[in-house]
Coordinates of C-alpha atoms and ligand atoms in Angstrom, one line a residue:
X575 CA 0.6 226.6 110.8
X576 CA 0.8 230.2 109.0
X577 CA 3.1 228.6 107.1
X578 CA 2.2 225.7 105.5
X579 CA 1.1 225.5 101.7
X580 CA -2.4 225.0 100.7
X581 CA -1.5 221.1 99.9
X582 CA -0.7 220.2 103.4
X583 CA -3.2 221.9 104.8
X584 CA -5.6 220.3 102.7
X585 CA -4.3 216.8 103.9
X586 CA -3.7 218.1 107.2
X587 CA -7.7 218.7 107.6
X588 CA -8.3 215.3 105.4
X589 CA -6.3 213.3 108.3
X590 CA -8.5 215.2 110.9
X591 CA -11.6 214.1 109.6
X592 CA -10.0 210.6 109.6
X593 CA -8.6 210.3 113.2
X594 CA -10.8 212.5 114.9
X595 CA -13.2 210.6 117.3
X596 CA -16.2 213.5 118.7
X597 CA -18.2 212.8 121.3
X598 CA -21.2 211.2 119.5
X599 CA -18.8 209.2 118.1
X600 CA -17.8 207.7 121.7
X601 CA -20.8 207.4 122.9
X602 CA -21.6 205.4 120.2
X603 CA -19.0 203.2 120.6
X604 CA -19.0 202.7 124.3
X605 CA -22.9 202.1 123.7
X606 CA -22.1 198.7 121.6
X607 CA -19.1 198.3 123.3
X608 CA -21.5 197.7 126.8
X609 CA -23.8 195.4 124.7
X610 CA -20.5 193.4 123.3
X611 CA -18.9 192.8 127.2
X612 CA -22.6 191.2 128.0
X613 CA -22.7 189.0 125.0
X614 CA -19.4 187.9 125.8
X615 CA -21.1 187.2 129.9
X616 CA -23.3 184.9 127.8
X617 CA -22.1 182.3 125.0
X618 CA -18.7 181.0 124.5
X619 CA -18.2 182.1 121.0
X620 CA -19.0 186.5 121.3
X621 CA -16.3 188.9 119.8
X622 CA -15.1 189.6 122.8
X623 CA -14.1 186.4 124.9
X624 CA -15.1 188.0 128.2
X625 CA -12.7 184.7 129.6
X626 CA -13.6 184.2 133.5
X627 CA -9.9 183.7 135.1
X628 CA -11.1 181.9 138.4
X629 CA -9.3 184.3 140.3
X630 CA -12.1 184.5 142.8
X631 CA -10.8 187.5 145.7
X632 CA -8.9 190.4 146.1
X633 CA -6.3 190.1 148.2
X634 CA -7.2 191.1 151.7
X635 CA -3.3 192.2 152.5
X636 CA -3.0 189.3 154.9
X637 CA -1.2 186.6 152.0
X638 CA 1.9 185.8 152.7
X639 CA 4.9 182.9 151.0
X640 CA 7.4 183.3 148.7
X641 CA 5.7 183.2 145.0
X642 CA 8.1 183.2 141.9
X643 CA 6.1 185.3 139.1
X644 CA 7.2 185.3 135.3
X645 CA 6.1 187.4 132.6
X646 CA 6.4 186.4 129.0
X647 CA 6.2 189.7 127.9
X648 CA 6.6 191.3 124.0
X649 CA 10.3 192.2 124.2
X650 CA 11.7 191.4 127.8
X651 CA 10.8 187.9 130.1
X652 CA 11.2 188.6 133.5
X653 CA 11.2 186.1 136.6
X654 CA 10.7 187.8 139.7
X655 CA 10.5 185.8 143.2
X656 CA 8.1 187.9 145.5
X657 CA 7.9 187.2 149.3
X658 CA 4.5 189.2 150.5
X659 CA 5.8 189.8 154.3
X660 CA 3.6 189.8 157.9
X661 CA 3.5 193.1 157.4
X662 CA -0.6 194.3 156.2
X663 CA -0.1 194.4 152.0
X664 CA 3.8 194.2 152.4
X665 CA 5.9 192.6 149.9
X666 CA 10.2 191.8 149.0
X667 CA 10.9 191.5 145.5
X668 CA 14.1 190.1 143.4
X669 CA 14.1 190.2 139.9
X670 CA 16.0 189.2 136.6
X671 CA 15.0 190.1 133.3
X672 CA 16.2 188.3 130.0
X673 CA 15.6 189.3 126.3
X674 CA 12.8 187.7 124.5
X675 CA 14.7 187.1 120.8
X676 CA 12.5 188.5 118.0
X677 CA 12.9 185.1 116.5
X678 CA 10.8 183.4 119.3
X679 CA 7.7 184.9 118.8
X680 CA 7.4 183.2 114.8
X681 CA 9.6 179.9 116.1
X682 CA 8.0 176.6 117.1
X683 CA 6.2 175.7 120.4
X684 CA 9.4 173.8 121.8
X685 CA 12.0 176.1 121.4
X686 CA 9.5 178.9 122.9
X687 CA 9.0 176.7 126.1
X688 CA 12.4 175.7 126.0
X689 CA 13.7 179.4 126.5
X690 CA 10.9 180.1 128.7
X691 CA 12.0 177.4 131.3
X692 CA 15.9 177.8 130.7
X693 CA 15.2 181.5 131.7
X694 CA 13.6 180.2 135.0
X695 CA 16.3 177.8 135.4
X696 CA 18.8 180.5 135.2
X697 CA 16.8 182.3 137.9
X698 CA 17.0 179.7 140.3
X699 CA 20.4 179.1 139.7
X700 CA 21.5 183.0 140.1
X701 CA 19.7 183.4 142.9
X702 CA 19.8 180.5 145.2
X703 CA 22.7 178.2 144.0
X704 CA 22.9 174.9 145.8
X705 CA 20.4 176.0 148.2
X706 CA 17.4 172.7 148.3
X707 CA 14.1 174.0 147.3
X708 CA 11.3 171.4 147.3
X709 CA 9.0 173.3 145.3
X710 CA 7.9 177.3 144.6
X711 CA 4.8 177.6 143.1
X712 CA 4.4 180.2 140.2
X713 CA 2.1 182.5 139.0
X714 CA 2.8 182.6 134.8
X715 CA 1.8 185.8 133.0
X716 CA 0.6 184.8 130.1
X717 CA -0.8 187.9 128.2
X718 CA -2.7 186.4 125.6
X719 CA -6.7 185.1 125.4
X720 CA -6.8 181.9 126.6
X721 CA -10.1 179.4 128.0
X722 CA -9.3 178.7 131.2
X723 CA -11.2 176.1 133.0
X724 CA -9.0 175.9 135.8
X725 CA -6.8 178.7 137.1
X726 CA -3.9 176.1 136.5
X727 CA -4.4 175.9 132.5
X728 CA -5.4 177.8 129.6
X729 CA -5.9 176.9 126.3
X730 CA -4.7 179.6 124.1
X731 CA -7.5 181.2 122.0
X732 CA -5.5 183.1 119.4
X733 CA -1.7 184.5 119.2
X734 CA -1.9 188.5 119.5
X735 CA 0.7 191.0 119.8
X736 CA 2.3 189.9 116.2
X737 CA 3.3 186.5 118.2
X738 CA 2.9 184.3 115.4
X739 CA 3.8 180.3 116.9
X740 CA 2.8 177.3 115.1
X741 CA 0.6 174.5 117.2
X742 CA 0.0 176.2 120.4
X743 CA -3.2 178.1 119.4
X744 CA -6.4 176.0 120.4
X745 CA -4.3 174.1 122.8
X746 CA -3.6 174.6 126.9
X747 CA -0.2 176.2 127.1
X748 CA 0.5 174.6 130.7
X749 CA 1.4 170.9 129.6
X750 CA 4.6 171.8 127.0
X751 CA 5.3 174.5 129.9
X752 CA 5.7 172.2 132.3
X753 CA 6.9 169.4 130.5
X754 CA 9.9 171.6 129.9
X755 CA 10.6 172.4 133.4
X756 CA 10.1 168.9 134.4
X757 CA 13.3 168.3 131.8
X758 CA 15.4 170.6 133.9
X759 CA 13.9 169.4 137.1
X760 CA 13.1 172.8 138.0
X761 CA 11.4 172.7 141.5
X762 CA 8.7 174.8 140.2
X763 CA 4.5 174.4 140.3
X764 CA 2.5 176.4 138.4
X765 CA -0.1 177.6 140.4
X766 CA -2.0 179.9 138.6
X767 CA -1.6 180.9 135.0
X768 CA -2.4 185.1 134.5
X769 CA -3.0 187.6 132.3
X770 CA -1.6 190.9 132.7
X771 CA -4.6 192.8 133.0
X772 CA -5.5 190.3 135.8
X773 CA -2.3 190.8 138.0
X774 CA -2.7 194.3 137.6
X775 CA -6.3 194.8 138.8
X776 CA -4.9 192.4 142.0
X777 CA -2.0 194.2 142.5
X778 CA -3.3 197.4 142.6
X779 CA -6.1 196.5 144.7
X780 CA -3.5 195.0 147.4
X781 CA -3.0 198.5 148.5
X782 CA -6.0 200.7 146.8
X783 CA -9.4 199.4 148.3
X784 CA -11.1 201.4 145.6
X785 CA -9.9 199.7 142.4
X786 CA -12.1 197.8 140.4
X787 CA -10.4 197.3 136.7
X788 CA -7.0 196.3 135.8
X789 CA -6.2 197.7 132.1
X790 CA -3.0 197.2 130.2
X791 CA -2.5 200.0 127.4
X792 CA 1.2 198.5 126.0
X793 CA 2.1 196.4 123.2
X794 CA -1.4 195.4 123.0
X795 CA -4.0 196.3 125.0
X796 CA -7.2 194.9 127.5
X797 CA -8.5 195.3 130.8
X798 CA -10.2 192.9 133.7
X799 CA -12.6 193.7 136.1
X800 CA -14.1 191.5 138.9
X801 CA -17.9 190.2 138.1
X802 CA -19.8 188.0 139.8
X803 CA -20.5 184.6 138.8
X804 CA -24.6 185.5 139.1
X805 CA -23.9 187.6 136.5
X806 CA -21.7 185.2 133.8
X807 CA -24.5 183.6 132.1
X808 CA -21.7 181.1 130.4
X809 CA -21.0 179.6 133.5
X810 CA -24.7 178.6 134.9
X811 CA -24.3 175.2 134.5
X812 CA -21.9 175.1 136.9
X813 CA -24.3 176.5 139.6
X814 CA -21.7 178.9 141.5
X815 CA -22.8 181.2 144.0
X816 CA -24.2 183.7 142.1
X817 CA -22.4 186.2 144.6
X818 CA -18.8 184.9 144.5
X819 CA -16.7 187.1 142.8
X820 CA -14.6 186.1 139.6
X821 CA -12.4 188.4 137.8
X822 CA -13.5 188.4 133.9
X823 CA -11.0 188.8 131.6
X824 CA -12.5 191.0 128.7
X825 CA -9.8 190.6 125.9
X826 CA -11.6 193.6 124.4
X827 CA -8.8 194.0 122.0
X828 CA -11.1 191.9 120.1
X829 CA -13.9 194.8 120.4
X830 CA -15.8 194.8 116.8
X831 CA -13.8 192.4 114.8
X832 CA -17.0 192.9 112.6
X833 CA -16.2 196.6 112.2
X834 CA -19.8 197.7 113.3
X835 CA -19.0 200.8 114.8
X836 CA -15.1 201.8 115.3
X837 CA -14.0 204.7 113.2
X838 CA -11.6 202.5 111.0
X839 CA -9.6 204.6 108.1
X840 CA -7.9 202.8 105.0
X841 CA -4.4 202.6 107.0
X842 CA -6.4 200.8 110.0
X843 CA -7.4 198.3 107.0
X844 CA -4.1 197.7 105.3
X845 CA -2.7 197.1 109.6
X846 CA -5.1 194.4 109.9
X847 CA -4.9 192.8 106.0
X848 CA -0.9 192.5 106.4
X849 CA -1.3 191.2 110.0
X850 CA 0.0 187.6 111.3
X851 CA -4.0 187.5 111.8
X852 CA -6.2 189.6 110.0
X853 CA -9.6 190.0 110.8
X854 CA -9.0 189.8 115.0
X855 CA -8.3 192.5 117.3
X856 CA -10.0 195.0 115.4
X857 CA -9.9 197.4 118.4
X858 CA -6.6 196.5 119.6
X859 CA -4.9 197.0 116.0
X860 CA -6.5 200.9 116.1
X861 CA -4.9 201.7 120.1
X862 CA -2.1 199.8 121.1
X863 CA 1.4 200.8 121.1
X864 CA 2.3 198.0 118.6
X865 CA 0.6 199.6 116.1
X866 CA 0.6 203.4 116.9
X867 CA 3.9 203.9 114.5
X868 CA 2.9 201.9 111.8
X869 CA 0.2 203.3 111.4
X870 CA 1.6 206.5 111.4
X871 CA 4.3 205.4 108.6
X872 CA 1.7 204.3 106.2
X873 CA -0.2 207.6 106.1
X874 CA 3.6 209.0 105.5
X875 CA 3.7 206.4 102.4
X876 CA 0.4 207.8 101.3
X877 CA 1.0 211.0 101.2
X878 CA 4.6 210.6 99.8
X879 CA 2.5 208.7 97.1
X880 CA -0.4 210.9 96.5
X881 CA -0.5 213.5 93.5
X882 CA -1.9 216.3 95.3
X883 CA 0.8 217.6 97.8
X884 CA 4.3 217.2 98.1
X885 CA 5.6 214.9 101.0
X886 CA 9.7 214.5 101.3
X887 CA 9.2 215.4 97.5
X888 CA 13.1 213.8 95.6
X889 CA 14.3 212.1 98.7
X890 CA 14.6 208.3 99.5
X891 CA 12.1 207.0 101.7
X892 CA 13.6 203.3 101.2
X893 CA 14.0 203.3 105.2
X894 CA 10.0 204.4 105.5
X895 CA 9.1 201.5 103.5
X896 CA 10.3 199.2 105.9
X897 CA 7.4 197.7 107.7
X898 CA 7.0 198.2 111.6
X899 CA 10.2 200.5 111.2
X900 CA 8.7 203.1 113.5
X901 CA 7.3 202.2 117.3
X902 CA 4.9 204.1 119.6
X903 CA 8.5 205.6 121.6
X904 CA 8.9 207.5 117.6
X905 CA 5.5 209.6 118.2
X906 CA 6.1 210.1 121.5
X907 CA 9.4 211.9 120.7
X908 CA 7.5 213.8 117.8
X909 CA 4.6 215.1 120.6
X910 CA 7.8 215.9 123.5
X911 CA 9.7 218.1 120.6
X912 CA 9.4 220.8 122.6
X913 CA 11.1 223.4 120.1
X914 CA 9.0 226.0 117.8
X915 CA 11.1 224.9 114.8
X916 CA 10.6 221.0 115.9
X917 CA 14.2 220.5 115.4
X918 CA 14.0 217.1 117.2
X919 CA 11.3 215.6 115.0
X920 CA 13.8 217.5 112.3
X921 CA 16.6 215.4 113.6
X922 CA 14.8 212.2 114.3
X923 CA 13.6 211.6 110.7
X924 CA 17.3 212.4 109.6
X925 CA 18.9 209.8 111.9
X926 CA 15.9 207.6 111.9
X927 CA 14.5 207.5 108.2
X928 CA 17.7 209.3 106.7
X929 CA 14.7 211.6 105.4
X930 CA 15.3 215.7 105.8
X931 CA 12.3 217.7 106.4
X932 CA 10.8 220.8 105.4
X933 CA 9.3 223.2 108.0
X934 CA 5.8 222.3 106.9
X935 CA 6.8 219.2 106.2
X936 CA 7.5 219.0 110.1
X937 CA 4.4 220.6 111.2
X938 CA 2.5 218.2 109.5
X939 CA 4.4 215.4 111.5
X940 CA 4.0 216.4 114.5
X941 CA 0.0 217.2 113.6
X942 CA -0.1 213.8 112.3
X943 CA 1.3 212.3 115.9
X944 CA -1.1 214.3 117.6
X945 CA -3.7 213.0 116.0
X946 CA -2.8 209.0 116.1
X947 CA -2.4 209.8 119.9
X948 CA -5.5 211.0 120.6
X949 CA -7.4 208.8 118.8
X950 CA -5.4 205.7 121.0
X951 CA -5.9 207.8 124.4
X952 CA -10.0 208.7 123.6
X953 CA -10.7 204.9 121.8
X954 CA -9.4 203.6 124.8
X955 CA -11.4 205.2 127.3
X956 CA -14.6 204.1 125.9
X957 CA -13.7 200.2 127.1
X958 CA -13.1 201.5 130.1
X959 CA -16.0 203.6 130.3
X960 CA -18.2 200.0 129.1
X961 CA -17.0 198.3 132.0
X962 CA -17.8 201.0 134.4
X963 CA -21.9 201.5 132.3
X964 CA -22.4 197.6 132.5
X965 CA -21.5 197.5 136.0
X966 CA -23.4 200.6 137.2
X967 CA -19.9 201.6 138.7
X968 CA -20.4 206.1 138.9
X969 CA -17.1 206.1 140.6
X970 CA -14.3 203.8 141.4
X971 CA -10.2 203.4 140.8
X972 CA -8.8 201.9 137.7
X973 CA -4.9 200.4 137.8
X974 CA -3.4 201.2 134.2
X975 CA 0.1 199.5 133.3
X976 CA 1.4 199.5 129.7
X977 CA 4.0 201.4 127.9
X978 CA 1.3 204.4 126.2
X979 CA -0.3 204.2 129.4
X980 CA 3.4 205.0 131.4
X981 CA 4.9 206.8 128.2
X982 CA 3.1 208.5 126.2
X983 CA 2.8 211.9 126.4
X984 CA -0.7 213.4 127.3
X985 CA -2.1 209.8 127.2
X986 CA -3.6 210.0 130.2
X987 CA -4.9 213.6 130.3
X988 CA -6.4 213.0 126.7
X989 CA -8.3 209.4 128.0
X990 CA -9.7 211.3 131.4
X991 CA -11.3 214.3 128.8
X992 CA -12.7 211.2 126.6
X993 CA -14.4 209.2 129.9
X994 CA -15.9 212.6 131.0
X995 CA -17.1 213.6 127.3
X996 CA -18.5 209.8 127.3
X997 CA -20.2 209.8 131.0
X998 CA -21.0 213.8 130.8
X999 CA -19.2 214.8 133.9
X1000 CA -19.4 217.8 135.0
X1001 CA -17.2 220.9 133.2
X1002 CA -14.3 220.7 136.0
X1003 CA -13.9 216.7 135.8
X1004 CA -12.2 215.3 133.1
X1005 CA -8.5 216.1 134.7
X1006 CA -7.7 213.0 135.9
X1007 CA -7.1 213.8 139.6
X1008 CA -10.2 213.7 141.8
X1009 CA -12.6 212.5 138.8
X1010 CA -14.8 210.1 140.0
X1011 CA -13.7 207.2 137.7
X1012 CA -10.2 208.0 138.0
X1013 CA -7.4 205.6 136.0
X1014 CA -3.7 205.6 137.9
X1015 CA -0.8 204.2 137.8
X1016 CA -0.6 200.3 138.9
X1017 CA 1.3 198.1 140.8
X1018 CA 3.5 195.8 139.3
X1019 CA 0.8 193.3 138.1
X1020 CA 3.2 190.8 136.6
X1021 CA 5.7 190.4 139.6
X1022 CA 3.2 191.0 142.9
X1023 CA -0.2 190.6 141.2
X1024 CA 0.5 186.8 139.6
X1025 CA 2.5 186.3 143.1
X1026 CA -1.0 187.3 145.0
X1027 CA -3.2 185.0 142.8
X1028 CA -0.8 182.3 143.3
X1029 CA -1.3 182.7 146.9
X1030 CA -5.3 183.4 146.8
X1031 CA -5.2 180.2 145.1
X1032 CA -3.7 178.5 147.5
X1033 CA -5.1 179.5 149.8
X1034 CA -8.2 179.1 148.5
X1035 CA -7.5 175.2 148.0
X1036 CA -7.1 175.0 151.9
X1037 CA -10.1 176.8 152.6
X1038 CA -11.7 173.6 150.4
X1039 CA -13.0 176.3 147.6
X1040 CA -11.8 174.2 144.9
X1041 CA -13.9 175.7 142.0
X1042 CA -11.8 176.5 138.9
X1043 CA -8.3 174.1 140.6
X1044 CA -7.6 171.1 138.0
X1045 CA -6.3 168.8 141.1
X1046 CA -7.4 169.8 144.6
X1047 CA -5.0 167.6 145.9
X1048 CA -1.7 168.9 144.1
X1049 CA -2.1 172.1 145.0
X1050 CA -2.9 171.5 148.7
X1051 CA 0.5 169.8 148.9
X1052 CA 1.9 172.8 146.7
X1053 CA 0.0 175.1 149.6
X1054 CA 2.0 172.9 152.3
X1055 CA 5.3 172.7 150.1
X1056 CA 5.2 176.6 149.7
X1057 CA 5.3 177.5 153.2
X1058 CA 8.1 175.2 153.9
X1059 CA 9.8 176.5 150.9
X1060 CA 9.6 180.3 152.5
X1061 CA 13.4 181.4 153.0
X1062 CA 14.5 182.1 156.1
X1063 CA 15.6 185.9 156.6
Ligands
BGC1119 C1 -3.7 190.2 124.7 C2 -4.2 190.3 126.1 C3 -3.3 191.3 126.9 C4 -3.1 192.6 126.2 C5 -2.2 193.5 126.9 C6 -3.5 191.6 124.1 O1 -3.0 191.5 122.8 O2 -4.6 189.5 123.9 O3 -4.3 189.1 126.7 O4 -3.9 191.5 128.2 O5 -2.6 192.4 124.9 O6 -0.9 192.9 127.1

């Protein structure tokens, strides 16, 4: 950076005492972050929800039935119809995806469920024409906090992810949902309703023995892990056995909504003020991939704005000023320049912003990225590094899925330095590969982890477990229906 003026410099090392996050630091926050899950373990209404799912197994590899599985994801919705074979933790999958209009996600509750179900109808209709089907049952990825008393409902706790719908927080999501299939007379149960984080910790574990968390760094951004229902407090009136395992879904997004502890700078304030919801996901608002370019646009506004350097100095920065103008995929171009004069970051705030840079001008870009990434990749490890310290886990797999997670360059590397800093690992650990709390790639948790929970559910039901299943009954004649269903090969 020989060649940057003194100004930029200055902000330069103002923006690193901002974003960076040391060691102490972590600690610190993985320290509260440990007492927050166990709060959550104990009374319905901690910061962090600590929801129990009633998904009450891994799989063992032995399910088997056709499952249909849809995701009501951010930007795409995708129906997927999986078929887990004979063959030990084997599985067919056909998929469709649709678009998820922008409109939707600030629309009303009918015409989401509407889309929702014509999507599912179109599914059915694509792939199986005239054929009869008597009934699939479903496992609906629903990312978003929601009580669930049963594995078949969910009352939706708080819109996230900039989803913004009117009457459908505080209420259970399944009865419009089904409502509007029953209109189309889709041959479709619900079986099981899922979060991401959920399906992910289930899929991965159908082939990896050793995984113990499902964690979704996307759009938003939580992770699951299986407890056992000795150990949820909340749920002691209903006098489980204490050694049946239930996975918890944290929704640590919402990790210190009362801004205890998290390093929070005045652009992490002004996210959260001009949110749909301000005052909630206080953690989620600093990590996720929602948020990652915005925040990285306002300290460009800043600094365009300040009196003490010179940022795109005469130029028009009308396209900057456009909130939520710049995603996550922006950074990650910025950190992948891989040119000496950054002539792609040069190029991407021409095209992008219509905004020419100087040379320091792009230095200071790409520094800034750096930064915002790290921050994400190191924040993030401490809730996965909480998990781990309340459960006394030393070593043991982790399933990530998520856009950062899969995108993002040096994500990964940057979180696995952060979880050894936080759990002082030895001086070779920390790569990733081989650590002893080591975070990988997942299975699709959407498509064949909601398709497995559908079918530990049901098979659960014939087993006669019937803790956490709304009507025992129904879903032993889904359980009979769904074998029927099974096409032949
Ligand atoms: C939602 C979670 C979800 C996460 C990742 C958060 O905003 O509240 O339910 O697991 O995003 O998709």
């Amino acid at each position: 950076m020989a060649d940057v003026p003194k100004d930029l410099l200055d902000q330069i090392n103002k923006l690193e005492d901002l974003f960076i996050v040391d060691t102490q630091k972590l600690k610190e926050v993985t320290d509260q972050f440990v007492s927050e899950l166990r709060r959550g373990l104990g009374q319905d209404d901690a910061t962090i929800p600590m929801n129990p799912t009633w998904c009450m197994a891994f799989p063992d590899g032995n399910e088997t039935g056709t499952f249909l599985a849809l995701d009501m994801g951010g930007t795409n919705l995708r129906v997927c119809e999986v078929t887990l074979t004979e063959e030990k933790g084997e599985f067919d999958i056909i998929q469709s995806k649709y678009r998820m209009p922008e409109e939707l996600k600030t629309g009303t509750a009918d015409e989401l469920w509407g889309y929702v179900a014509d999507c599912l109808q179109q599914f059915i209709e694509y792939h199986h024409g005239d054929e009869k089907i008597e009934q699939l049952p479903l496992g609906f990825t629903f990312s978003y906090p929601a009580t669930q008393n049963h594995i078949d409902h969910g009352i939706l706790q708080r819109w996230t992810k900039g989803f913004d719908i009117d009457g459908v927080e505080g209420k259970d999501v399944v009865p419009p949902f089904e409502a509007a299939l029953a209109e189309r007379g889709l041959p479709i149960k619900l079986t099981a309703l899922v979060n991401d984080t959920t399906g992910t910790m289930i899929a991965s574990a159908y082939t990896d023995p050793l995984m113990r968390i499902g964690c979704i760094f996307g759009t938003g951004c939580n992770a699951a892990y299986m407890e056992d229902c000795g150990s949820i407090p909340k749920l002691a009136h209903m006098n489980l056995d204490p050694s049946l395992p239930m996975a918890i879904n944290c929704e640590y997004g919402a990790f210190d909504n009362e801004h205890k502890v998290l390093p929070r700078t005045p652009y992490d304030i002004i996210i959260d003020k001009e949110s749909p919801r301000p005052g909630q996901q206080a953690f989620e608002k600093m990590i996720a991939g929602l948020y990652l370019g915005e925040i990285f646009r306002l300290v460009l506004l800043d600094l365009h704005q300040s009196h003490d350097c010179e940022v795109f100095a005469g130029q028009d920065i009308s396209k900057l000023q456009k909130a939520y103008s710049l995603d996550a995929g922006f950074l990650s171009a910025i950190e992948e320049d891989p040119f000496e004069n950054l002539s792609e970051t040069h190029d991407l705030m021409q095209n992008k912003l219509s905004i020419s840079c100087t040379k320091p001008e792009l230095e200071l870009l790409r520094r800034l990225a750096e930064l915002i990434g790290t921050r994400a990749a190191r924040l993030s490890a401490c809730g996965v590094a909480a998990i781990c310290k309340h459960k006394g886990w030393e070593t043991c797999h982790v399933g990530a899925d998520g856009s950062v997670f899969n995108k993002y360059p040096h994500f990964k590397v940057r979180g696995a330095q952060a979880l050894k800093e936080i759990l002082d690992w030895p001086e070779n650990k920390g790569k990733g590969k081989g650590d002893p709390i080591e975070i990988l790639p997942a299975e699709d948790g959407s498509g064949v982890g909601a398709a497995l929970i559908a079918a530990l559910t049901l098979k659960r039901v014939q087993q006669g477990q019937n803790a956490g299943i709304r009507d025992p009954e129904a879903m032993k004649k889904a359980a009979e229906l769904a074998r029927k269903a099974r096409p032949s090969k």
